[in-house]
Amino acid sequence: MAEEEEESELSDKQKVEIAKWFLLNSPPGEIQYVAKDVKLILNDDGLFNEAASEAFPLYNKSHFIVLPMSDRSGDVLVTSFGELEDNAYLDPRTAQVAIVDHVKQVCTGVRPAQDEELATAYIEEFRFSLDAEILKYVEDVYPKGVCSVYCVNGKDTEGPGSDFELAVVISAARHSPQNFCNGSWCSVWNIVFKDEQQTVEVKGKLQVAAHYFEEGNVQLDAKHECKDATLFQAPEDCALALSSIIRHHETELHI
Amino acid sequence: MEAAMGLMRRIPPKHTETALSALLSLMPNHSSDLLSQVDQPLQVLCDVDCGKEFILCEYNRDADSYRSPWSNKYHPPLEDGSVPSSKMRKLESEANEIFAIYRDQYYEGGSSSVYMWEDENEGFVACFLIKKDGSKTGQGRRGYLEEGAWDAIHVIEVGPEEEENTSYRLTSTVMLTLTTNNEASGTFSLSGSIRRQMNMKLSFADGHLCNMGRMIEEMEGKLRNSLDQVYFGKTREMVCTLRPPSEVAQMRMPES
C-alpha cells in the first residue's frame, strides 16, 4: 500500500475500478488528458496501467476512434465489428489488418488480411457496393468523416440461400482543445439481408456528443434510433437504396 | 488538487455526484477543498416547522445537519450547531423573504435560500441559492422536459463598510440540465455548468440587500444569455461542423 500523503481506505481493486470509470467517461478526444489527471491522483503506476489497459480498448471501440495506419495507406476504424483479436482491426476496404496500441491510441503495424479473415466473393459484392456508396455519401456530407462496412454475420456464405448481415460505421470527430470544444458523431447501421423474405432490414443508431469547457463544463449527448427496410436486389441496387435510407434518416436528426 | 479540478471539468455534468464521491474516496485529505470548490446539484430538505423547503449546501451545514434559513434550526436537530450572530440573522431573514419574491417572479416556482455569516475581515459573506425543477413531473409549466433542472449558487463577499463605498465580489455558478426523451427524436441531453465573477463598489446608502439583489439580477440575466449562447450555440455549432445541415453541404465549407 502506498503510504503517501493520502491514506485512502480503498482496496486496490476499488481504485482500479474508479480509474477505469473516469477513463471510460471521458468526453470525445479527451481521454489522454483525463488519463494524465487520473494517473496523478492515483499515484500508483501499476494500478493506473491496469485500469488503462482495461479501459482504453473499451473506450476506443465505443467511440469508433480513427487511427492513421502506420504505413500511411489510409485510416482504420477501431470497432468491435472489425476486431479480430484484442489489438488487431480489419479494414475491409483495403483488406489490411492494423495492429493497434490502445493506450497510446496509435497504429503500430499493418499486415495484409488473410483469406479466412475476409468475406466470400458473394458477400464481398454486396459489401463492396455498399461501401462505395457510403464513401460517396460521407465525403459529400461530412467534412471529416471516416466510414467502413463490415460483414458481421454470414461472411462465409457462398451464395444465395442464407441470411447475412452487414454493419456500416460512420465516425466523425472534431477536436479543438485550443477553443475548449470537442465533439463526435458516430452512427452504426445494422443491415440484415433476409434471403427467404427477400427483404433487407435496417436499424440505425446515431450518437452525437459535444463538450465545451471554457469557464465551465457543458456537454451535449444526443441519441437516436431508427428502423427502415428495402427490397433484396442486386448488390448495386441495394447499395443505392441503403445509402439513400441512411442519408435520409441522418439528415432528420439535426437539432 | 489541480488534477482533480481538471477531471471535474471533463466528466459529464450528469455524473458530477459520482465523480465527486470517487475523488473524495481517492483523496480523503483533500475533502474540504473538494467539497468547497466543486459545485454539485443542489438538494433540498423540508423545514417541518414552517412547511417550507430549504436548500442544502456547505454554508449551512454543521456535521451532518443543515440549518434552515426560515426557522434558524438544524435538521436533524443539532445541539450547539453554529448560527449567525443576531445582527446577521436579521439581515439573513430579510434576504430570504425578498429573494423568495424575486425567485417566484423569475422562476414561477422553485426553492430559494440565503445564508450569511461574518468573515474574518469585518465584512460578511452571503450565499444565495435557487433550485428549480422544470421537468414535466416537477414544476415545469410548459411540460416538455423529461428532466430539467436549474441550480444557481451566488456567493457574495462583502467588504467592510468604508467611507463611501462597500466592495462586493460576486461569484456565480449556474448548473443546468435538460433532457428530452420522445419516440420520434430519441434522447437529447444537454447539461453543464458555467461560472462567472463580478466585482462592484457600491454606496451603502441603499443598503446591502438592495445592492446584492441588483448584482444578482444582472448576473442571472447575463448567465441566462450566456447559457443560450454556450449551451445551445456552441454545441450546435460543433454538431454543424461535424455534419453540416443539408443545405450547406452543397457548398464546400472552407477548412476552419
Short mmCIF file of C-alpha atoms in Angstrom, two decimals, chain A residues 5-10 15 18-19 21-23 25-27 30 33-38 40-42 137-145 172-176 179-185 208-225 246-247 250-255, chain B residues 1-30 182-197 227 230-232 234-247 249-256:
data_model
loop_
_atom_site.label_atom_id
_atom_site.label_comp_id
_atom_site.label_asym_id
_atom_site.label_seq_id
_atom_site.Cartn_x
_atom_site.Cartn_y
_atom_site.Cartn_z
CA GLU A 5 0.07 11.92 1.96
CA GLU A 6 -3.27 10.36 1.05
CA GLU A 7 -4.27 7.39 3.11
CA SER A 8 -7.27 6.25 1.18
CA GLU A 9 -9.23 3.39 2.65
CA LEU A 10 -9.96 1.86 -0.71
CA LYS A 15 -9.08 2.16 -7.05
CA ILE A 18 -12.63 4.20 -10.13
CA ALA A 19 -9.76 4.96 -12.51
CA TRP A 21 -14.75 4.81 -14.65
CA PHE A 22 -13.07 8.19 -15.16
CA LEU A 23 -11.33 6.99 -18.31
CA ASN A 25 -16.49 8.63 -19.17
CA SER A 26 -14.04 10.97 -20.89
CA PRO A 27 -15.55 13.26 -23.50
CA GLU A 30 -10.07 13.94 -24.12
CA TYR A 33 -5.97 14.46 -20.68
CA VAL A 34 -8.19 12.54 -18.29
CA ALA A 35 -5.57 9.79 -18.15
CA LYS A 36 -2.90 12.28 -17.08
CA ASP A 37 -5.04 13.63 -14.25
CA VAL A 38 -6.14 10.20 -13.09
CA LEU A 40 -1.52 11.82 -10.87
CA ILE A 41 -4.32 11.36 -8.39
CA LEU A 42 -3.99 7.58 -8.23
CA TYR A 137 -22.19 9.91 -49.07
CA VAL A 138 -19.70 10.50 -46.29
CA GLU A 139 -17.37 12.52 -48.46
CA ASP A 140 -20.30 14.62 -49.55
CA VAL A 141 -21.80 15.30 -46.17
CA TYR A 142 -19.10 15.01 -43.51
CA PRO A 143 -16.12 17.36 -43.70
CA LYS A 144 -14.02 14.93 -41.71
CA GLY A 145 -15.88 11.65 -41.68
CA ALA A 172 -16.60 11.96 -37.42
CA ALA A 173 -14.72 13.80 -34.72
CA ARG A 174 -13.70 17.38 -34.26
CA HIS A 175 -11.12 18.21 -31.63
CA SER A 176 -10.37 21.85 -30.87
CA ASN A 179 -11.08 26.56 -28.43
CA PHE A 180 -12.17 24.47 -25.46
CA CYS A 181 -14.50 22.49 -27.66
CA ASN A 182 -14.61 18.84 -28.78
CA GLY A 183 -17.25 16.78 -30.48
CA SER A 184 -18.01 13.50 -32.15
CA TRP A 185 -20.65 11.92 -34.34
CA VAL A 208 -23.67 12.80 -31.10
CA ALA A 209 -21.59 14.28 -28.31
CA ALA A 210 -20.12 17.72 -27.80
CA HIS A 211 -18.14 19.22 -24.94
CA TYR A 212 -17.47 22.89 -24.33
CA PHE A 213 -15.31 23.80 -21.37
CA GLU A 214 -14.29 27.44 -21.33
CA GLU A 215 -15.18 28.77 -17.86
CA GLY A 216 -17.41 25.83 -17.23
CA ASN A 217 -18.34 22.36 -18.42
CA VAL A 218 -21.19 21.92 -20.87
CA GLN A 219 -21.94 18.61 -22.58
CA LEU A 220 -24.42 17.52 -25.18
CA ASP A 221 -25.38 13.92 -25.57
CA ALA A 222 -27.97 13.03 -28.19
CA LYS A 223 -29.01 9.53 -29.23
CA HIS A 224 -31.39 8.43 -31.89
CA GLU A 225 -32.55 5.04 -33.15
CA ILE A 246 -29.15 6.27 -44.31
CA ARG A 247 -28.80 9.76 -45.73
CA GLU A 250 -29.26 11.03 -40.58
CA THR A 251 -30.38 14.33 -42.05
CA GLU A 252 -33.50 14.20 -39.91
CA LEU A 253 -31.56 14.11 -36.68
CA HIS A 254 -30.44 17.69 -37.00
CA ILE A 255 -31.14 19.61 -33.87
CA MET B 1 -5.93 19.11 -6.49
CA GLU B 2 -5.45 20.73 -9.86
CA ALA B 3 -5.75 17.32 -11.47
CA ALA B 4 -8.97 16.73 -9.56
CA MET B 5 -10.47 20.01 -10.75
CA GLY B 6 -9.32 19.16 -14.28
CA LEU B 7 -11.25 15.91 -14.09
CA MET B 8 -14.35 17.64 -12.82
CA ARG B 9 -14.32 19.87 -15.92
CA ARG B 10 -14.27 16.89 -18.23
CA ILE B 11 -16.59 14.35 -16.68
CA PRO B 12 -20.16 14.69 -17.97
CA PRO B 13 -22.07 17.00 -15.63
CA LYS B 14 -24.77 14.41 -15.07
CA HIS B 15 -22.13 12.29 -13.34
CA THR B 16 -20.91 15.08 -11.06
CA GLU B 17 -22.04 13.41 -7.86
CA THR B 18 -20.47 10.06 -8.72
CA ALA B 19 -17.25 11.73 -9.81
CA LEU B 20 -17.06 13.81 -6.65
CA SER B 21 -17.59 10.86 -4.34
CA ALA B 22 -14.97 8.89 -6.30
CA LEU B 23 -12.49 11.74 -5.82
CA LEU B 24 -13.37 12.07 -2.14
CA SER B 25 -12.60 8.42 -1.60
CA LEU B 26 -9.32 8.61 -3.53
CA MET B 27 -8.18 11.82 -1.86
CA PRO B 28 -9.64 11.93 1.64
CA ASN B 29 -7.12 14.53 2.81
CA HIS B 30 -8.48 16.99 0.30
CA ASN B 182 -39.53 11.13 -27.08
CA GLU B 183 -40.38 8.40 -29.55
CA ALA B 184 -39.65 10.38 -32.67
CA SER B 185 -36.35 12.01 -31.95
CA GLY B 186 -34.74 9.81 -29.29
CA THR B 187 -32.91 11.18 -26.29
CA PHE B 188 -31.34 14.58 -26.21
CA SER B 189 -29.47 15.62 -23.16
CA LEU B 190 -27.68 18.89 -22.55
CA SER B 191 -26.15 19.64 -19.20
CA GLY B 192 -23.43 21.62 -17.64
CA SER B 193 -22.33 24.48 -15.51
CA ILE B 194 -20.82 27.84 -16.10
CA ARG B 195 -19.29 30.24 -13.66
CA ARG B 196 -18.73 33.98 -13.75
CA GLN B 197 -17.46 36.66 -11.40
CA LEU B 227 -26.24 29.71 -21.39
CA VAL B 230 -22.91 28.46 -24.80
CA TYR B 231 -25.24 25.54 -24.33
CA PHE B 232 -27.19 25.80 -27.45
CA LYS B 234 -21.53 26.22 -29.11
CA THR B 235 -22.79 22.69 -29.03
CA ARG B 236 -24.97 23.25 -32.07
CA GLU B 237 -22.01 24.83 -33.81
CA MET B 238 -19.98 21.72 -33.08
CA VAL B 239 -22.65 19.43 -34.46
CA CYS B 240 -22.93 21.53 -37.60
CA THR B 241 -19.19 21.36 -38.01
CA LEU B 242 -19.26 17.57 -37.74
CA ARG B 243 -22.08 17.25 -40.21
CA PRO B 244 -23.28 20.45 -41.89
CA PRO B 245 -27.04 20.63 -42.42
CA SER B 246 -28.00 19.54 -45.90
CA GLU B 247 -28.48 22.99 -47.42
CA ALA B 249 -23.42 20.59 -47.79
CA GLN B 250 -23.77 21.65 -51.39
CA MET B 251 -21.04 24.24 -50.97
CA ARG B 252 -17.67 23.02 -49.79
CA MET B 253 -17.01 24.62 -46.41
CA PRO B 254 -13.53 26.13 -46.06
CA GLU B 255 -11.31 24.35 -43.55
CA SER B 256 -11.52 26.48 -40.42
#
